[in-house]
mmCIF file of C-alpha atoms in Angstrom:
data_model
loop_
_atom_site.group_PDB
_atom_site.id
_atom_site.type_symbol
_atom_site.label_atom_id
_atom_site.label_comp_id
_atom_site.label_asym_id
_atom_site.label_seq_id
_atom_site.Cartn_x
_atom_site.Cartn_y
_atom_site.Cartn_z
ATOM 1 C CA UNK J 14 0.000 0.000 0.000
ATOM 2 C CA UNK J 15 1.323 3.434 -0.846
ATOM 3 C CA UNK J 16 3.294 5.522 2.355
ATOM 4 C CA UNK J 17 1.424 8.041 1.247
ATOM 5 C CA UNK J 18 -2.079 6.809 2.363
ATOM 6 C CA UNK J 19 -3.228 7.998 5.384
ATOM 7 C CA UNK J 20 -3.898 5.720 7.848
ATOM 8 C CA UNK J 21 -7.290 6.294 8.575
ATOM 9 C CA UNK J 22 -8.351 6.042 5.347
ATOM 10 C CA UNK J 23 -6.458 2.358 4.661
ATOM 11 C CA UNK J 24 -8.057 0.900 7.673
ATOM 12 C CA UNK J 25 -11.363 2.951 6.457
ATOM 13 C CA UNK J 26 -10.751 0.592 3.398
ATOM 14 C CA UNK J 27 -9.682 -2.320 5.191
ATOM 15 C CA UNK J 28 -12.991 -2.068 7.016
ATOM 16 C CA UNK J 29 -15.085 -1.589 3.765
ATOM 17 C CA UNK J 30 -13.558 -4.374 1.909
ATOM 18 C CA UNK J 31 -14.283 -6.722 4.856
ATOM 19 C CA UNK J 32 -17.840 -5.649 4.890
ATOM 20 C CA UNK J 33 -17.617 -6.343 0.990
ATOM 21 C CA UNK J 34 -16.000 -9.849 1.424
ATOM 22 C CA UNK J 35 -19.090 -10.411 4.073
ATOM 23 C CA UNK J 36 -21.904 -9.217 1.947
ATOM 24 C CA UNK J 37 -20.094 -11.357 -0.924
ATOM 25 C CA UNK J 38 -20.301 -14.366 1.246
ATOM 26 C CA UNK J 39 -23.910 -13.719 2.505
ATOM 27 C CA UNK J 40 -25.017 -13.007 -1.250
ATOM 28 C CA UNK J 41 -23.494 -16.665 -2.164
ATOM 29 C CA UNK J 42 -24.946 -18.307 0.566
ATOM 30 C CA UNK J 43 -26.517 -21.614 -0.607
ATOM 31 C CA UNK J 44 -30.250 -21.497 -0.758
ATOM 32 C CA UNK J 45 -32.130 -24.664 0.386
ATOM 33 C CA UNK J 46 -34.086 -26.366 -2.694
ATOM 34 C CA UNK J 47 -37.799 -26.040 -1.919
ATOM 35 C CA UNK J 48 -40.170 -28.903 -0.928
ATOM 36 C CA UNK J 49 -42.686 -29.302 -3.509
ATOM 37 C CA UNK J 50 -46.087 -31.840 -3.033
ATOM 38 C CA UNK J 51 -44.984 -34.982 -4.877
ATOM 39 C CA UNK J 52 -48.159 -34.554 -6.805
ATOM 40 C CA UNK J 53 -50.458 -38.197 -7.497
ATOM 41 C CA UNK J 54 -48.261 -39.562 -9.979
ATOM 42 C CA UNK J 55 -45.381 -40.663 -7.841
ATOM 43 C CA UNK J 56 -45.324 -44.361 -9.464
ATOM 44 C CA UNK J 57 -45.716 -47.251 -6.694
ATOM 45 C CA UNK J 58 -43.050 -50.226 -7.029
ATOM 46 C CA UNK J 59 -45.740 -51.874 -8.999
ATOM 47 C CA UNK J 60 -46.074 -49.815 -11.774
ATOM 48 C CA UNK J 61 -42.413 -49.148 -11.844
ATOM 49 C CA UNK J 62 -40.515 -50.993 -15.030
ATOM 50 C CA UNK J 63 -37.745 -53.656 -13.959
ATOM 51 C CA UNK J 64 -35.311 -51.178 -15.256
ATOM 52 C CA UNK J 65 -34.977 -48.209 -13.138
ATOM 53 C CA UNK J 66 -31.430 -46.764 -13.585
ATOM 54 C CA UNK J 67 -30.399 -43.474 -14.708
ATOM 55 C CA UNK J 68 -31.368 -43.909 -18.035
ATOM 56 C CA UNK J 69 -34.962 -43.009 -18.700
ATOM 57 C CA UNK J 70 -34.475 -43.118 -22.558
ATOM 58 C CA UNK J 71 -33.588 -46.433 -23.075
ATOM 59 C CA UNK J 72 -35.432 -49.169 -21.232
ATOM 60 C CA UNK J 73 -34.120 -52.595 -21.105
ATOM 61 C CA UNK J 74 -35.033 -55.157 -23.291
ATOM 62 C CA UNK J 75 -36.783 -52.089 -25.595
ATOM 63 C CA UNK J 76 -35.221 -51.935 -29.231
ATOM 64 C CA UNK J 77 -36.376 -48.264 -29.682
ATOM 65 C CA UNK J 78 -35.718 -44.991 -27.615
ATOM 66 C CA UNK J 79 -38.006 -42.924 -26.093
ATOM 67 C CA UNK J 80 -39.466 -39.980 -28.351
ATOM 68 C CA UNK J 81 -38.515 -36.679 -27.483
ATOM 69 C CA UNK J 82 -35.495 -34.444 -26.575
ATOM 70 C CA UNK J 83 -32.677 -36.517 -25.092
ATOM 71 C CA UNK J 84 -31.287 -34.451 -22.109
ATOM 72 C CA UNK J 85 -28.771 -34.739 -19.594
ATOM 73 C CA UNK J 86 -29.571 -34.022 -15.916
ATOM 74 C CA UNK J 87 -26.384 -33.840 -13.543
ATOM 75 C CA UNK J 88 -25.794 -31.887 -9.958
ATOM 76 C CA UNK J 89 -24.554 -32.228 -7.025
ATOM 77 C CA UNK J 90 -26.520 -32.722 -3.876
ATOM 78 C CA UNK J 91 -24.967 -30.499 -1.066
ATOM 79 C CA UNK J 92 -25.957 -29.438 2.474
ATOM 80 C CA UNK J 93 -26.534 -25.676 3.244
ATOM 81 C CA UNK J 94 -23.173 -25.424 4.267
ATOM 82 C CA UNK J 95 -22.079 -26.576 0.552
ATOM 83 C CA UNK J 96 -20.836 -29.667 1.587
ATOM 84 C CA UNK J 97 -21.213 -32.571 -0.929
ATOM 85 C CA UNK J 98 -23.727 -35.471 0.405
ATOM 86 C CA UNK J 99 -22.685 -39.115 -0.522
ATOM 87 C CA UNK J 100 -25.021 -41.655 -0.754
ATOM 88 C CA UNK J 101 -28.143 -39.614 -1.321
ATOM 89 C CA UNK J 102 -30.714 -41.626 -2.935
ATOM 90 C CA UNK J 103 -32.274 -39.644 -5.496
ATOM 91 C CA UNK J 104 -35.347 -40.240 -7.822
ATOM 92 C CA UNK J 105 -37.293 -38.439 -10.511
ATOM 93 C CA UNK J 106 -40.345 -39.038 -12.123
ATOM 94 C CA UNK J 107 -41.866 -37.035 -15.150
ATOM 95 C CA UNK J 108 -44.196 -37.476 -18.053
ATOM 96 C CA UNK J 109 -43.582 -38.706 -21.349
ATOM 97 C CA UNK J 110 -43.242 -36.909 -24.815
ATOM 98 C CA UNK J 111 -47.274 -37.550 -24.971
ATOM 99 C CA UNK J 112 -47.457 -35.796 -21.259
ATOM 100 C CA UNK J 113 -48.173 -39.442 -19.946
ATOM 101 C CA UNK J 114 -46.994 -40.339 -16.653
ATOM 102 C CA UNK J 115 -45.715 -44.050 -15.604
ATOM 103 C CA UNK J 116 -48.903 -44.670 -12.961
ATOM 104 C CA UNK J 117 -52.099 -46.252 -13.367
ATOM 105 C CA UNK J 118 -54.238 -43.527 -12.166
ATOM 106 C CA UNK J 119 -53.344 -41.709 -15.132
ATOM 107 C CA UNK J 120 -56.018 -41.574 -17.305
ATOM 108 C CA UNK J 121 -54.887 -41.755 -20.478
ATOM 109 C CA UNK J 122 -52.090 -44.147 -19.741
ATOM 110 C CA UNK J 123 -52.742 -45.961 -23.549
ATOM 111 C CA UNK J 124 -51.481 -43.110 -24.671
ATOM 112 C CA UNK J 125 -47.998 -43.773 -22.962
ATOM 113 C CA UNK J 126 -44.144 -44.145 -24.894
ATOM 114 C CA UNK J 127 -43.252 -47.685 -23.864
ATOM 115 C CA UNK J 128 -39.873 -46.925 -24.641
ATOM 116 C CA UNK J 129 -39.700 -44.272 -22.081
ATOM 117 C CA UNK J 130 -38.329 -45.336 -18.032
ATOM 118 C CA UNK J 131 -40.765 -42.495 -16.668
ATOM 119 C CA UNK J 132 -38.912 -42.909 -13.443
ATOM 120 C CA UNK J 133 -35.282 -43.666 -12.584
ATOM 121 C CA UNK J 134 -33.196 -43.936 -9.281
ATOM 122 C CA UNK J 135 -29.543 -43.104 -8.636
ATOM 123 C CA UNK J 136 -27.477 -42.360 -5.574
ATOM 124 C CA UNK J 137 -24.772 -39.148 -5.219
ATOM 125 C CA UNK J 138 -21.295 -40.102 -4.808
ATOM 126 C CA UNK J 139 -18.149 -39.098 -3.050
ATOM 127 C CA UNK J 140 -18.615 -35.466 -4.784
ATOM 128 C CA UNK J 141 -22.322 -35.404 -4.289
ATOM 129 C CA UNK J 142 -22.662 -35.927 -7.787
ATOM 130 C CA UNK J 143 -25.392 -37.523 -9.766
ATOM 131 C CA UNK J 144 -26.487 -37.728 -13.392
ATOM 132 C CA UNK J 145 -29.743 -38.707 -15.492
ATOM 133 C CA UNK J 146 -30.107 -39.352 -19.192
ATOM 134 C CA UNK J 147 -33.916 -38.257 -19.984
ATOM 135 C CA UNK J 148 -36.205 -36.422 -21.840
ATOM 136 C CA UNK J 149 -36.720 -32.581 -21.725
ATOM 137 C CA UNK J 150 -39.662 -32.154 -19.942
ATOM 138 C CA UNK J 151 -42.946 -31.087 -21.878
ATOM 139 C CA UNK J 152 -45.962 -29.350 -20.656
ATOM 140 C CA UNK J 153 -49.887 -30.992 -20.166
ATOM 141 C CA UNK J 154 -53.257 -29.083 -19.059
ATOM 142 C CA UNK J 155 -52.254 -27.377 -16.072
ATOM 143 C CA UNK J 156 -48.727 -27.421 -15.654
ATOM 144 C CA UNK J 157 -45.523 -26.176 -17.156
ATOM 145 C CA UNK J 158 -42.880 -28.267 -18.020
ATOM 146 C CA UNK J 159 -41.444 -30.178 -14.558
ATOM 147 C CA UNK J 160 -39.472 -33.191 -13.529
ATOM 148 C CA UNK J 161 -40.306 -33.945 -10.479
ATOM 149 C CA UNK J 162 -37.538 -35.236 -7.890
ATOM 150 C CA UNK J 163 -37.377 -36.935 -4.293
ATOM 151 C CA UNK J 164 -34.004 -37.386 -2.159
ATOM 152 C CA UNK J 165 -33.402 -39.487 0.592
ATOM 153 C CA UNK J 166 -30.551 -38.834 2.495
ATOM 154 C CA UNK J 167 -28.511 -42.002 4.653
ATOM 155 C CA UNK J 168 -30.165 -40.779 7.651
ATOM 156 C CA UNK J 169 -33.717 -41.274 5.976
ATOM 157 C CA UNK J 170 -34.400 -37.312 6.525
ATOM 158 C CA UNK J 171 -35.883 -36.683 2.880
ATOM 159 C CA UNK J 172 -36.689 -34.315 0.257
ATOM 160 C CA UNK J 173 -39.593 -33.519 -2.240
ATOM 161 C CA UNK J 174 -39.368 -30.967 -5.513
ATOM 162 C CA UNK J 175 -39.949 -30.340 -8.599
ATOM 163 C CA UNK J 176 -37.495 -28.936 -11.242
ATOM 164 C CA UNK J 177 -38.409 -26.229 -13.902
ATOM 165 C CA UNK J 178 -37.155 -25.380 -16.762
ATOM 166 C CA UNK J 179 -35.772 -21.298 -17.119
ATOM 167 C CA UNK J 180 -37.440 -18.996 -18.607
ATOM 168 C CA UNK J 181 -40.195 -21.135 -20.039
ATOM 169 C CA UNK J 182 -42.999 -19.228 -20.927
ATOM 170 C CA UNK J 183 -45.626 -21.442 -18.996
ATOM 171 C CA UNK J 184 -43.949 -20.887 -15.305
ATOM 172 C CA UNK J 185 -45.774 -17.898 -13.948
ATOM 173 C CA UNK J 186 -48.927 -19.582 -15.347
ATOM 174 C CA UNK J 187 -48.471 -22.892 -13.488
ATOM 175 C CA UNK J 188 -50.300 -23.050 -9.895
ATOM 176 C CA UNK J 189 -47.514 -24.788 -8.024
ATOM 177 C CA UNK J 190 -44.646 -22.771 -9.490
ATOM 178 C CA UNK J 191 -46.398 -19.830 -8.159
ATOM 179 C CA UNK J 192 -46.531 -21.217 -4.857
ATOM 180 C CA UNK J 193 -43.323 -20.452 -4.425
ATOM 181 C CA UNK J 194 -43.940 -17.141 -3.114
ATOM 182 C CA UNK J 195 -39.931 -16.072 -2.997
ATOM 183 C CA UNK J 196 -38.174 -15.272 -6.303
ATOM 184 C CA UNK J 197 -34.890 -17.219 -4.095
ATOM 185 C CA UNK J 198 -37.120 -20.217 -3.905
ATOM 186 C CA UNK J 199 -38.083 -19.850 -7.815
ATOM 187 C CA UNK J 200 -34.797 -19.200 -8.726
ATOM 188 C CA UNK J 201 -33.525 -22.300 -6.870
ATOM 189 C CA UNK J 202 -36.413 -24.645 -8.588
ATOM 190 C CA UNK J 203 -34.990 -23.644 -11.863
ATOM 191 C CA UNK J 204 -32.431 -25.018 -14.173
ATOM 192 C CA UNK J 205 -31.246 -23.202 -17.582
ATOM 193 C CA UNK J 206 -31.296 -26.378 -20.500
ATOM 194 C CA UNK J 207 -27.992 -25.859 -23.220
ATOM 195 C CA UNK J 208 -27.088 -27.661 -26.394
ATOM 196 C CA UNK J 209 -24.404 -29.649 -25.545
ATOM 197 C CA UNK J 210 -22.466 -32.483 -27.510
ATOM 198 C CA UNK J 211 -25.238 -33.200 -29.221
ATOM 199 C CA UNK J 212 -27.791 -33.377 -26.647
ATOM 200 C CA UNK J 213 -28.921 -30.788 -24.303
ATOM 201 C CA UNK J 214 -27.996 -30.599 -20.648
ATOM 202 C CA UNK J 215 -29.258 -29.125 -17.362
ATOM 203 C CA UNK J 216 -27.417 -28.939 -14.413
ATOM 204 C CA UNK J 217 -29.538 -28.692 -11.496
ATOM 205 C CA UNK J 218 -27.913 -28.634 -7.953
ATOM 206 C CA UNK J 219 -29.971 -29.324 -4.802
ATOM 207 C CA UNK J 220 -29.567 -28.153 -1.235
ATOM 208 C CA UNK J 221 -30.898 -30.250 1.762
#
């Protein structure tokens, strides 16, 4: 620092830039991921497929792959302190290309891709990281586009949400998006979707 300084005014600056650094710290803080109602289409173990890895596009034993827009979901699961969670258990659940969920309440469930998992279950490792191969997710009567998502942590403390997509049109319009009174809590159900090697991808991180 200069000689010439006065010394009042570097600790006056000393002083600001730690209340900078604080603010900084504050403003980065993570935000927890919002619990969201698991809505009725959570699909029981007996409407669940055999196959039920990370891989919703391509069920085994299926020739074909699901219709729609292959897309890569990937995060990191992380407590509010930022550390990483191993062994999370985490599953997600979403409608088909035709808006048709994997459950037999639905209504229309003729109407269903067979070549699409509708549900798939991984757990985070050492990093907190998981990953899903999927569809993008497509709006029906009533809602905007969502995947929904539930995480189970070792101690069996657990999590319900849902997972939006940014900037989509149909957002404000959807009832339980809106719930979320907070624009933190919107912004952390939300997950910008890229082009990436030939697919798209969303990274989505949650906070338990």
């Amino acid at each position: 620092m200069p000689e010439s300084l006065p010394r009042r005014m570097a600790l006056g600056l000393i002083a600001v830039g730690g209340a900078v650094a604080g603010l900084a710290r504050a403003a980065g803080a993570a935000v927890p991921t919002p619990p969201q109602t698991a809505g009725p289409f959570y699909p029981p173990p007996a409407d669940r497929p055999g196959d039920t890895d990370w891989d919703l596009v391509k069920v085994a034993g299926k020739v074909r792959e699901a219709g729609g827009e292959v897309m890569h979901l990937s995060g990191r699961v992380l407590d509010r302190d930022g550390r990483a969670l191993e062994g999370v258990l985490m599953e997600i659940w979403q409608c088909d290309a035709n808006g048709r969920y994997l459950h037999q309440g639905d209504q229309q469930r003729d109407a269903r891709d067979p070549y699409f998992q509708g549900y798939g279950a991984v757990r985070t490792d050492a990093a907190g990281h998981y990953r899903f191969r999927t569809i993008r997710p497509v709006p029906y009567p009533g809602r905007a586009p969502h995947i929904h998502a539930r995480l189970v942590r070792p101690d069996g403390s657990e999590l319900i949400t849902q997972i939006y997509l940014e900037g989509h049109p149909l957002n404000q319009r959807d009832f339980i998006f809106r719930r979320l009174g907070k624009a933190a809590q919107r912004a952390a159900s939300i997950t910008p979707v890229r082009l990436g090697d030939g697919d798209l991808e969303a990274v989505f991180d949650v906070v338990v």
